Amino acid sequence: MKSSVKQLSLFELEFTKTNPETIVLPKGYKGLAAFHKYWGKKPIECLAFLIENLTEKGDIVLDPFLGSGLVAREAVIRERRFIGIDINPVAVELSNLLVNLPNPDIFKKALDELEISVKSEIYKTYLLQDGKFATHYLWNGNELNSVWHLSPRRNESDKKIPTNYDYQVFKHFEEYEPKIPRPIKLFQNSRINTNDSLTLKDLFTGRALHNIDLLLNAIHKQPDSIKSALLLSLTAASGQMSKMVFAITGRGKTKSEPTNKIEVGSWVIGYWRPTLHFEINVWNCFIKRANSLLKSIQEDEFKKGYCVSKRLTDVMDNKADVAIFQGDNRKVLNNCPDETISLILTDPPHSDRIPYLELSEMWNCLIDKEPDFSQEIVVSNARSRGKNKNNYVNEMMEFMQTATRILKSGGILALFFNARDADSWQFLKEVIPSDNQLQFRGLFPMNYSANSVIQDNRKGGLKNDFVLIYQKPGNEDNIKLIFLEKLPNWSKEIPNIHSK
């Protein structure tokens, strides 16, 4: 057994390798972390720091709100065993991808086959009268403003006034009925611009839906080993294929220099369909995202494969590296033995900040996955869902009780949180220190890796997340917590948020 003095020396030595500013001021996402536009990603630097300094190799790390899957990847590449749970199917698919990357040669071969089988069919739907193919159409409501043929490699830009031919091609697909596996299911929610009658035909042109069907049909002919990666590439690109890509206007080099230049924007949070918007070539959107994934896989420095199981006991018994589950974490964790988890590192829904399932519904219908909306722990502006703040607080308190039971003595719960009202913080404030309850050790602010359109700009919205640290009493290793106390703006007080 090492003495605490020697341990402190080793820990301090390790800490000198990590600049605390990289934790609170992280860099932007790149590589695999940047591949998918899943909501609410957390900075790699912070995840890595917490895993490295609060666990040992072979320990079990749990993320019961998987989300983007980044915790899963950061845990396994550091030789920790991992258990992940999420009610969102696309989160589970993405997490499985990040811990079990496809072979890059097989993935490249599949992309080549897709190019041969469907690219020309898709391109035919964008054929112009001069024999070129459109890359973008600029729409103003239902009126076609201009047709673009952009060639990035040749640095060419060709923008034309639409012809009757362009309208005829578009109208050929106007009544197209999609064969996408299931209809989209949305709710009346003004915050994300949805209603319960919204369909895929409201979000995509008939031409785009026709071409997405072509892609889906070709993808499902590929081997199961890479099918998920291809489907995730499609979901990652789907926003840019929709009517939700806004046009950027009036942006000059300086604020004093207005311009008539129109630039291509991107799909942002929610289902807002701007009047001035782009329709973009579906193949171009897909292959750009798929090639981004391929490049990230080829450049991945961690080539090891991991044993992924569907049983908790396999991870507990050290027979598997990873177990990932789709479902309500409260039900899944009923099967988790007491005092087995070293670190719970998670980013739960922040009250009414992001309705994850509603925002992910477009992706889930494309991959033919249907989540159980009734079990999501969230506050939603969709009143028909009955997801109010009282239920949210009670359900999060239930989660905290489960966390207390399954954590080892001295184990840590590191919870990312950000909410703009005191009521949403209530479940954290009601964790009362006692012999068998979690003890609040402190928190530090964590900025985002990049400015985001999902930043809560409503009145009272906080500008950064907080990482709250709780510890289960008994066998505390307070040496490890010294690192956290060295972080800028470390505090032992929960923020004083006013009730709304």
Coordinates of C-alpha atoms in Angstrom, one line a residue:
M1 CA 0.0 0.0 0.0
K2 CA 1.5 3.3 -1.0
S3 CA 1.7 6.0 1.6
S4 CA -0.5 9.1 1.2
V5 CA 2.6 11.2 1.0
K6 CA 3.9 9.2 -2.0
Q7 CA 0.4 9.2 -3.6
L8 CA 0.2 13.0 -3.3
S9 CA 3.6 13.3 -5.0
L10 CA 2.5 11.1 -7.9
F11 CA -0.8 12.9 -8.3
E12 CA 0.8 16.3 -8.2
L13 CA 3.3 15.1 -10.9
E14 CA 0.4 14.0 -13.1
F15 CA -1.4 17.3 -12.5
T16 CA 1.5 19.3 -13.8
K17 CA 1.0 17.6 -17.2
T18 CA -2.5 19.1 -17.5
N19 CA -3.0 22.8 -17.8
P20 CA -6.1 23.6 -15.8
E21 CA -7.0 26.2 -18.3
T22 CA -7.6 23.5 -20.9
I23 CA -10.3 22.1 -18.6
V24 CA -12.3 25.3 -18.3
L25 CA -11.3 26.8 -21.7
P26 CA -11.3 23.7 -24.0
K27 CA -10.6 23.6 -27.7
G28 CA -13.1 22.9 -30.4
Y29 CA -14.3 19.5 -31.4
K30 CA -12.4 17.6 -34.1
G31 CA -12.2 14.1 -35.5
L32 CA -14.6 11.6 -34.2
A33 CA -16.0 14.1 -31.6
A34 CA -17.0 16.4 -34.4
F35 CA -18.5 13.8 -36.7
H36 CA -22.1 13.9 -35.5
K37 CA -24.3 16.9 -34.6
Y38 CA -25.7 15.3 -31.4
W39 CA -27.0 17.8 -28.9
G40 CA -25.1 18.9 -25.8
K41 CA -21.6 17.4 -26.3
K42 CA -19.2 18.1 -23.5
P43 CA -15.5 19.0 -24.0
I44 CA -13.1 16.1 -24.4
E45 CA -10.5 17.8 -22.1
C46 CA -12.8 17.8 -19.1
L47 CA -14.0 14.2 -19.6
A48 CA -10.5 12.9 -20.0
F49 CA -9.3 14.9 -16.9
L50 CA -12.0 13.5 -14.7
I51 CA -11.6 9.9 -15.8
E52 CA -7.8 9.9 -15.5
N53 CA -7.7 11.6 -12.1
L54 CA -10.8 10.1 -10.4
T55 CA -10.4 6.4 -11.4
E56 CA -7.7 3.7 -11.9
K57 CA -7.3 1.4 -14.9
G58 CA -9.8 -1.4 -14.7
D59 CA -12.3 0.7 -12.7
I60 CA -15.9 0.9 -13.9
V61 CA -17.1 4.2 -15.3
L62 CA -20.9 4.7 -15.7
D63 CA -22.7 7.2 -17.9
P64 CA -26.5 6.7 -17.5
F65 CA -27.3 9.6 -19.9
L66 CA -25.0 8.6 -22.8
G67 CA -25.9 11.3 -25.3
S68 CA -23.0 11.8 -27.8
G69 CA -21.1 8.8 -26.5
L70 CA -17.9 10.8 -25.8
V71 CA -17.7 9.5 -22.2
A72 CA -17.8 6.0 -23.5
R73 CA -14.9 6.5 -25.8
E74 CA -12.8 8.5 -23.3
A75 CA -13.2 5.8 -20.7
V76 CA -12.3 2.8 -22.8
I77 CA -9.3 4.3 -24.5
R78 CA -8.0 4.9 -20.9
E79 CA -8.5 1.2 -20.1
R80 CA -11.5 1.7 -17.8
R81 CA -14.5 -0.6 -18.1
F82 CA -17.6 1.2 -19.1
I83 CA -21.4 1.0 -18.8
G84 CA -23.6 3.4 -20.7
I85 CA -27.4 3.9 -20.9
D86 CA -29.6 6.2 -22.9
I87 CA -33.3 6.2 -23.8
N88 CA -32.4 7.8 -27.1
P89 CA -31.7 5.1 -29.8
V90 CA -29.4 7.4 -31.9
A91 CA -27.3 8.0 -28.8
V92 CA -26.9 4.3 -28.3
E93 CA -26.0 3.8 -31.9
L94 CA -23.5 6.6 -31.8
S95 CA -21.9 5.4 -28.5
N96 CA -21.5 1.9 -30.0
L97 CA -19.8 3.3 -33.0
L98 CA -17.3 5.3 -30.9
V99 CA -16.2 2.2 -29.0
N100 CA -16.3 -0.2 -31.9
L101 CA -15.2 1.7 -35.0
P102 CA -15.6 -0.1 -38.4
N103 CA -12.6 -1.2 -40.4
P104 CA -11.6 1.8 -42.5
D105 CA -11.0 -0.3 -45.6
I106 CA -14.4 -2.0 -45.4
F107 CA -16.0 1.4 -44.8
K108 CA -14.2 2.9 -47.8
K109 CA -15.3 0.0 -50.0
A110 CA -18.9 0.5 -48.9
L111 CA -18.7 4.2 -49.8
D112 CA -17.3 3.3 -53.2
E113 CA -20.1 0.9 -53.8
L114 CA -22.7 3.4 -52.8
E115 CA -21.1 5.9 -55.2
I116 CA -21.4 3.4 -58.1
S117 CA -25.0 2.3 -57.2
V118 CA -26.8 5.6 -56.2
K119 CA -24.7 8.7 -56.9
S120 CA -25.7 8.9 -60.6
E121 CA -29.3 8.2 -59.8
I122 CA -29.3 11.0 -57.2
Y123 CA -27.5 13.4 -59.5
K124 CA -30.0 12.9 -62.2
T125 CA -32.6 14.6 -60.0
Y126 CA -30.4 17.8 -59.9
L127 CA -29.6 17.8 -63.7
L128 CA -29.6 21.3 -65.2
Q129 CA -30.5 22.3 -68.8
D130 CA -26.8 22.9 -69.6
G131 CA -25.9 19.4 -68.6
K132 CA -24.3 20.4 -65.3
F133 CA -25.7 19.3 -61.9
A134 CA -27.0 21.7 -59.2
T135 CA -25.3 21.7 -55.8
H136 CA -27.8 24.2 -54.2
Y137 CA -31.2 25.7 -54.9
L138 CA -32.0 29.0 -53.1
W139 CA -35.7 29.2 -52.2
N140 CA -37.8 32.1 -51.0
G141 CA -40.8 30.3 -49.6
N142 CA -42.2 28.3 -52.6
E143 CA -40.4 30.5 -55.2
L144 CA -37.1 29.3 -56.6
N145 CA -34.7 32.3 -56.6
S146 CA -31.5 30.9 -58.0
V147 CA -29.8 27.6 -59.0
W148 CA -26.2 27.1 -57.9
H149 CA -23.4 24.9 -59.3
L150 CA -20.5 25.2 -57.0
S151 CA -17.2 23.5 -57.6
P152 CA -14.9 23.8 -54.6
R153 CA -12.0 22.0 -56.2
R154 CA -11.9 24.4 -59.1
N155 CA -12.9 27.4 -57.1
E156 CA -15.8 28.0 -59.5
S157 CA -19.2 29.5 -58.6
D158 CA -22.0 29.4 -61.1
K159 CA -25.3 30.9 -60.0
K160 CA -28.2 31.2 -62.4
I161 CA -31.7 32.4 -62.7
P162 CA -34.0 29.3 -62.6
T163 CA -35.6 28.1 -65.9
N164 CA -38.9 26.4 -66.6
Y165 CA -36.8 23.2 -66.9
D166 CA -35.7 23.6 -63.3
Y167 CA -39.3 23.9 -62.1
Q168 CA -40.3 20.9 -64.1
V169 CA -37.6 18.7 -62.6
F170 CA -38.6 19.9 -59.1
K171 CA -42.4 19.3 -59.7
H172 CA -41.7 15.8 -60.9
F173 CA -40.9 14.9 -57.3
E174 CA -43.3 17.3 -55.6
E175 CA -45.9 14.6 -54.7
Y176 CA -43.3 11.9 -53.9
E177 CA -44.4 9.7 -50.9
P178 CA -41.4 8.7 -48.9
K179 CA -40.6 5.0 -48.1
I180 CA -38.6 6.0 -45.1
P181 CA -39.2 3.2 -42.5
R182 CA -41.7 5.2 -40.3
P183 CA -43.3 8.6 -40.1
I184 CA -41.8 11.3 -37.9
K185 CA -43.6 11.8 -34.5
L186 CA -43.5 15.3 -33.1
F187 CA -45.5 17.3 -30.6
Q188 CA -46.9 20.8 -30.3
N189 CA -43.8 22.6 -29.0
S190 CA -43.3 26.2 -30.1
R191 CA -39.9 26.3 -28.5
I192 CA -38.5 24.0 -31.2
N193 CA -41.0 25.0 -33.9
T194 CA -43.0 21.7 -34.1
N195 CA -46.5 20.6 -34.0
D196 CA -48.2 17.2 -33.9
S197 CA -49.2 17.3 -37.6
L198 CA -45.6 18.0 -38.9
T199 CA -44.4 15.4 -41.4
L200 CA -41.2 14.6 -43.3
K201 CA -42.7 16.3 -46.3
D202 CA -42.8 19.5 -44.3
L203 CA -39.1 19.2 -43.5
F204 CA -37.8 18.0 -46.9
T205 CA -38.6 18.5 -50.5
G206 CA -40.0 15.5 -52.4
R207 CA -36.7 15.4 -54.3
A208 CA -34.7 15.1 -51.1
L209 CA -37.0 12.4 -49.7
H210 CA -36.7 10.4 -53.0
N211 CA -32.9 10.6 -52.8
I212 CA -32.8 9.7 -49.1
D213 CA -34.8 6.6 -49.9
L214 CA -32.3 5.7 -52.6
L215 CA -29.5 6.0 -50.0
L216 CA -31.4 4.0 -47.4
N217 CA -32.1 1.2 -49.8
A218 CA -28.4 1.0 -50.8
I219 CA -27.2 1.2 -47.2
H220 CA -29.4 -1.7 -46.1
K221 CA -27.7 -3.9 -48.6
Q222 CA -24.3 -3.4 -46.9
P223 CA -22.9 -5.7 -44.3
D224 CA -24.2 -5.3 -40.7
S225 CA -20.7 -4.5 -39.5
I226 CA -20.8 -1.1 -41.2
K227 CA -24.5 -0.5 -41.7
S228 CA -24.8 1.5 -38.5
A229 CA -21.8 3.8 -39.4
L230 CA -23.5 4.5 -42.8
L231 CA -26.9 5.2 -41.2
L232 CA -25.3 7.5 -38.7
S233 CA -23.5 9.3 -41.5
L234 CA -26.9 9.8 -43.1
T235 CA -28.4 11.2 -39.9
A236 CA -25.5 13.4 -39.4
A237 CA -26.0 14.9 -42.9
S238 CA -29.8 14.9 -42.9
G239 CA -30.2 18.4 -41.5
Q240 CA -28.3 19.9 -44.4
M241 CA -30.6 17.9 -46.8
S242 CA -33.7 19.6 -45.4
K243 CA -35.6 22.8 -45.8
M244 CA -34.1 24.0 -42.6
V245 CA -30.8 25.3 -44.0
F246 CA -31.1 29.1 -43.7
A247 CA -29.5 31.6 -46.1
I248 CA -27.0 34.1 -44.6
T249 CA -27.5 37.6 -45.9
G250 CA -26.0 41.0 -45.4
R251 CA -22.7 39.8 -43.9
G252 CA -19.9 42.0 -45.0
K253 CA -16.3 41.9 -43.9
T254 CA -17.0 44.6 -41.4
K255 CA -20.2 45.8 -39.7
S256 CA -20.1 49.0 -41.7
E257 CA -20.0 47.3 -45.1
P258 CA -23.3 45.7 -45.9
T259 CA -23.4 43.3 -48.8
N260 CA -25.8 41.6 -51.1
K261 CA -23.9 38.4 -51.0
I262 CA -25.8 35.3 -49.9
E263 CA -24.0 32.5 -48.2
V264 CA -25.1 28.9 -47.2
G265 CA -26.0 28.6 -43.6
S266 CA -26.7 25.3 -41.7
W267 CA -29.4 23.5 -39.9
V268 CA -29.7 24.8 -36.4
I269 CA -31.5 23.5 -33.3
G270 CA -35.1 22.6 -33.7
Y271 CA -37.3 22.4 -36.8
W272 CA -37.3 26.0 -37.9
R273 CA -38.0 26.3 -41.6
P274 CA -36.8 29.8 -42.7
T275 CA -38.5 31.5 -45.6
L276 CA -35.2 32.1 -47.4
H277 CA -33.5 28.7 -47.4
F278 CA -31.4 26.3 -49.4
E279 CA -32.1 22.9 -50.9
I280 CA -28.8 21.1 -51.1
N281 CA -27.7 18.1 -53.2
V282 CA -28.4 15.0 -51.0
W283 CA -25.4 13.0 -52.2
N284 CA -23.0 15.8 -51.6
C285 CA -24.3 16.2 -48.0
F286 CA -24.0 12.5 -47.3
I287 CA -20.6 11.8 -48.8
K288 CA -19.1 14.9 -47.1
R289 CA -20.2 13.6 -43.7
A290 CA -19.3 10.0 -44.5
N291 CA -15.8 10.9 -45.7
S292 CA -15.4 13.0 -42.5
L293 CA -16.1 9.8 -40.5
L294 CA -13.8 7.7 -42.7
K295 CA -10.9 10.2 -42.3
S296 CA -11.4 10.2 -38.5
I297 CA -11.4 6.4 -38.4
Q298 CA -8.2 6.3 -40.5
E299 CA -6.5 8.8 -38.3
D300 CA -7.7 7.2 -35.0
E301 CA -4.6 6.6 -32.9
F302 CA -6.4 4.0 -30.7
K303 CA -6.6 0.9 -32.9
K304 CA -7.6 -1.5 -30.2
G305 CA -10.9 -3.3 -30.5
Y306 CA -13.1 -3.6 -27.4
C307 CA -15.3 -6.4 -26.2
V308 CA -18.9 -5.0 -26.1
S309 CA -21.6 -7.0 -24.3
K310 CA -25.3 -6.5 -23.7
R311 CA -25.0 -7.8 -20.1
L312 CA -24.1 -5.8 -17.0
T313 CA -22.6 -8.9 -15.4
D314 CA -20.0 -9.3 -18.1
V315 CA -18.5 -5.9 -17.3
M316 CA -18.8 -6.5 -13.6
D317 CA -17.0 -9.9 -13.9
N318 CA -14.3 -8.4 -16.2
K319 CA -15.5 -10.5 -19.2
A320 CA -16.2 -7.4 -21.3
D321 CA -14.9 -3.9 -21.6
V322 CA -18.2 -2.2 -22.4
A323 CA -22.0 -2.7 -22.0
I324 CA -24.4 -0.2 -23.6
F325 CA -28.1 -0.3 -23.2
Q326 CA -31.1 1.5 -24.7
G327 CA -33.8 2.3 -22.1
D328 CA -34.7 4.0 -18.9
N329 CA -31.5 4.0 -16.7
R330 CA -33.5 3.6 -13.6
K331 CA -34.8 0.3 -14.8
V332 CA -31.5 -0.9 -16.2
L333 CA -29.7 0.0 -13.0
N334 CA -32.1 -2.1 -10.9
N335 CA -29.8 -5.0 -12.0
C336 CA -26.6 -3.2 -11.0
P337 CA -25.2 -4.6 -7.7
D338 CA -24.5 -2.3 -4.8
E339 CA -21.2 -0.5 -4.5
T340 CA -19.7 -1.5 -7.9
I341 CA -19.1 1.7 -9.8
S342 CA -16.1 3.9 -9.2
L343 CA -17.2 7.0 -11.2
I344 CA -20.5 8.1 -12.6
L345 CA -19.7 10.8 -15.2
T346 CA -22.8 12.1 -16.8
D347 CA -24.6 15.0 -18.4
P348 CA -28.4 14.5 -17.6
P349 CA -31.1 16.6 -19.3
H350 CA -30.9 20.1 -17.9
S351 CA -34.5 20.6 -17.0
D352 CA -36.2 22.4 -20.0
R353 CA -33.0 23.3 -21.8
I354 CA -32.8 20.6 -24.5
P355 CA -35.7 18.2 -25.4
Y356 CA -33.3 15.5 -26.6
L357 CA -35.8 13.0 -27.9
E358 CA -37.9 15.5 -29.7
L359 CA -34.8 17.0 -31.4
S360 CA -33.5 13.6 -32.4
E361 CA -36.8 12.3 -33.8
M362 CA -35.8 13.1 -37.4
W363 CA -32.7 10.9 -36.9
N364 CA -34.5 8.1 -35.2
C365 CA -37.1 7.8 -37.9
L366 CA -34.4 7.6 -40.6
I367 CA -32.8 4.6 -38.8
D368 CA -36.1 3.0 -38.0
K369 CA -35.8 3.3 -34.2
E370 CA -38.7 4.3 -32.0
P371 CA -37.9 5.6 -28.5
D372 CA -40.2 5.6 -25.5
F373 CA -41.0 9.3 -25.1
S374 CA -42.9 8.6 -21.9
Q375 CA -39.8 7.5 -20.0
E376 CA -37.6 10.5 -20.8
I377 CA -36.4 12.5 -17.8
V378 CA -36.8 16.0 -19.1
V379 CA -39.0 19.2 -18.9
S380 CA -40.7 19.7 -22.3
N381 CA -42.7 22.7 -23.5
A382 CA -44.9 20.1 -25.3
R383 CA -47.7 20.1 -22.7
S384 CA -49.3 17.0 -24.1
R385 CA -46.2 15.0 -22.9
G386 CA -46.8 15.9 -19.2
K387 CA -43.1 16.4 -18.7
N388 CA -43.3 19.2 -16.0
K389 CA -40.7 20.4 -13.6
N390 CA -42.1 18.6 -10.5
N391 CA -41.9 15.3 -12.3
Y392 CA -38.4 16.1 -13.5
V393 CA -37.1 16.9 -10.0
N394 CA -38.7 13.8 -8.5
E395 CA -37.2 11.6 -11.2
M396 CA -33.7 13.1 -10.9
M397 CA -33.9 12.6 -7.1
E398 CA -34.7 9.0 -7.8
F399 CA -31.6 8.8 -10.0
M400 CA -29.5 10.3 -7.3
Q401 CA -30.7 7.6 -4.8
T402 CA -29.7 4.9 -7.4
A403 CA -26.3 6.6 -7.8
T404 CA -25.8 6.5 -4.1
R405 CA -26.5 2.7 -4.0
I406 CA -24.3 1.6 -6.8
L407 CA -21.3 3.8 -6.1
K408 CA -18.4 2.2 -4.2
S409 CA -17.5 3.8 -0.9
G410 CA -15.5 6.8 -1.8
G411 CA -16.9 6.7 -5.4
I412 CA -17.5 9.9 -7.3
L413 CA -20.6 11.3 -9.1
A414 CA -19.4 14.1 -11.5
L415 CA -22.6 15.6 -12.9
F416 CA -22.7 18.3 -15.6
F417 CA -25.5 20.8 -15.0
N418 CA -26.9 24.1 -16.2
A419 CA -30.4 25.4 -15.6
R420 CA -31.8 28.9 -15.3
D421 CA -34.2 28.5 -12.4
A422 CA -33.9 27.4 -8.8
D423 CA -36.6 24.8 -9.0
S424 CA -34.6 22.8 -11.5
W425 CA -31.6 22.7 -9.1
Q426 CA -33.8 21.4 -6.3
F427 CA -32.8 17.7 -6.7
L428 CA -29.2 18.7 -6.2
K429 CA -29.8 20.8 -3.1
E430 CA -31.8 18.1 -1.5
V431 CA -28.9 15.7 -1.4
I432 CA -28.4 16.0 2.4
P433 CA -25.1 14.8 3.7
S434 CA -25.4 11.8 6.0
D435 CA -23.7 8.4 6.6
N436 CA -25.3 6.8 3.6
Q437 CA -25.9 9.7 1.2
L438 CA -23.8 11.4 -1.4
Q439 CA -21.8 14.4 -0.1
F440 CA -21.4 17.5 -2.2
R441 CA -17.7 18.3 -2.5
G442 CA -17.7 21.3 -4.8
L443 CA -18.1 22.4 -8.4
F444 CA -16.2 24.2 -11.1
P445 CA -17.5 26.1 -14.2
M446 CA -16.9 24.5 -17.6
N447 CA -17.2 26.5 -20.8
Y448 CA -18.2 24.9 -24.1
S449 CA -15.8 23.7 -26.8
A450 CA -17.3 26.1 -29.3
N451 CA -20.0 28.7 -29.4
S452 CA -23.3 26.9 -30.0
V453 CA -26.7 27.7 -31.3
I454 CA -28.1 25.6 -28.4
Q455 CA -26.7 28.0 -25.9
D456 CA -29.7 29.0 -23.6
N457 CA -30.0 32.7 -24.4
R458 CA -33.3 33.1 -22.6
K459 CA -33.5 35.5 -19.7
G460 CA -31.6 34.0 -16.8
G461 CA -29.8 31.4 -18.9
L462 CA -26.3 30.6 -17.6
K463 CA -23.4 31.0 -20.0
N464 CA -21.5 27.8 -19.0
D465 CA -22.2 24.4 -17.5
F466 CA -21.1 23.5 -14.0
V467 CA -19.4 20.2 -13.1
L468 CA -20.8 19.2 -9.7
I469 CA -18.8 16.7 -7.6
Y470 CA -20.5 14.3 -5.2
Q471 CA -18.8 11.6 -3.2
K472 CA -20.1 8.6 -1.4
P473 CA -18.9 8.5 2.2
G474 CA -16.5 5.8 3.4
N475 CA -13.0 5.1 2.1
E476 CA -12.7 8.6 0.7
D477 CA -9.6 9.2 -1.3
N478 CA -9.5 13.0 -0.8
I479 CA -6.0 13.1 -2.4
K480 CA -7.8 12.9 -5.8
L481 CA -10.0 15.8 -5.0
I482 CA -7.0 18.0 -4.5
F483 CA -6.8 18.3 -8.3
L484 CA -10.3 19.6 -8.5
E485 CA -9.6 22.2 -5.9
K486 CA -6.8 23.5 -8.0
L487 CA -9.1 24.3 -10.9
P488 CA -10.0 27.9 -11.6
N489 CA -13.1 29.1 -9.8
W490 CA -13.6 25.9 -7.8
S491 CA -16.4 26.5 -5.3
K492 CA -18.0 24.6 -2.5
E493 CA -21.3 26.4 -3.0
I494 CA -24.1 25.5 -5.4
P495 CA -24.9 28.6 -7.5
N496 CA -27.6 30.8 -6.1
I497 CA -30.2 30.7 -8.8
H498 CA -33.4 32.6 -8.4
S499 CA -36.8 31.0 -8.8
K500 CA -38.8 32.1 -11.9

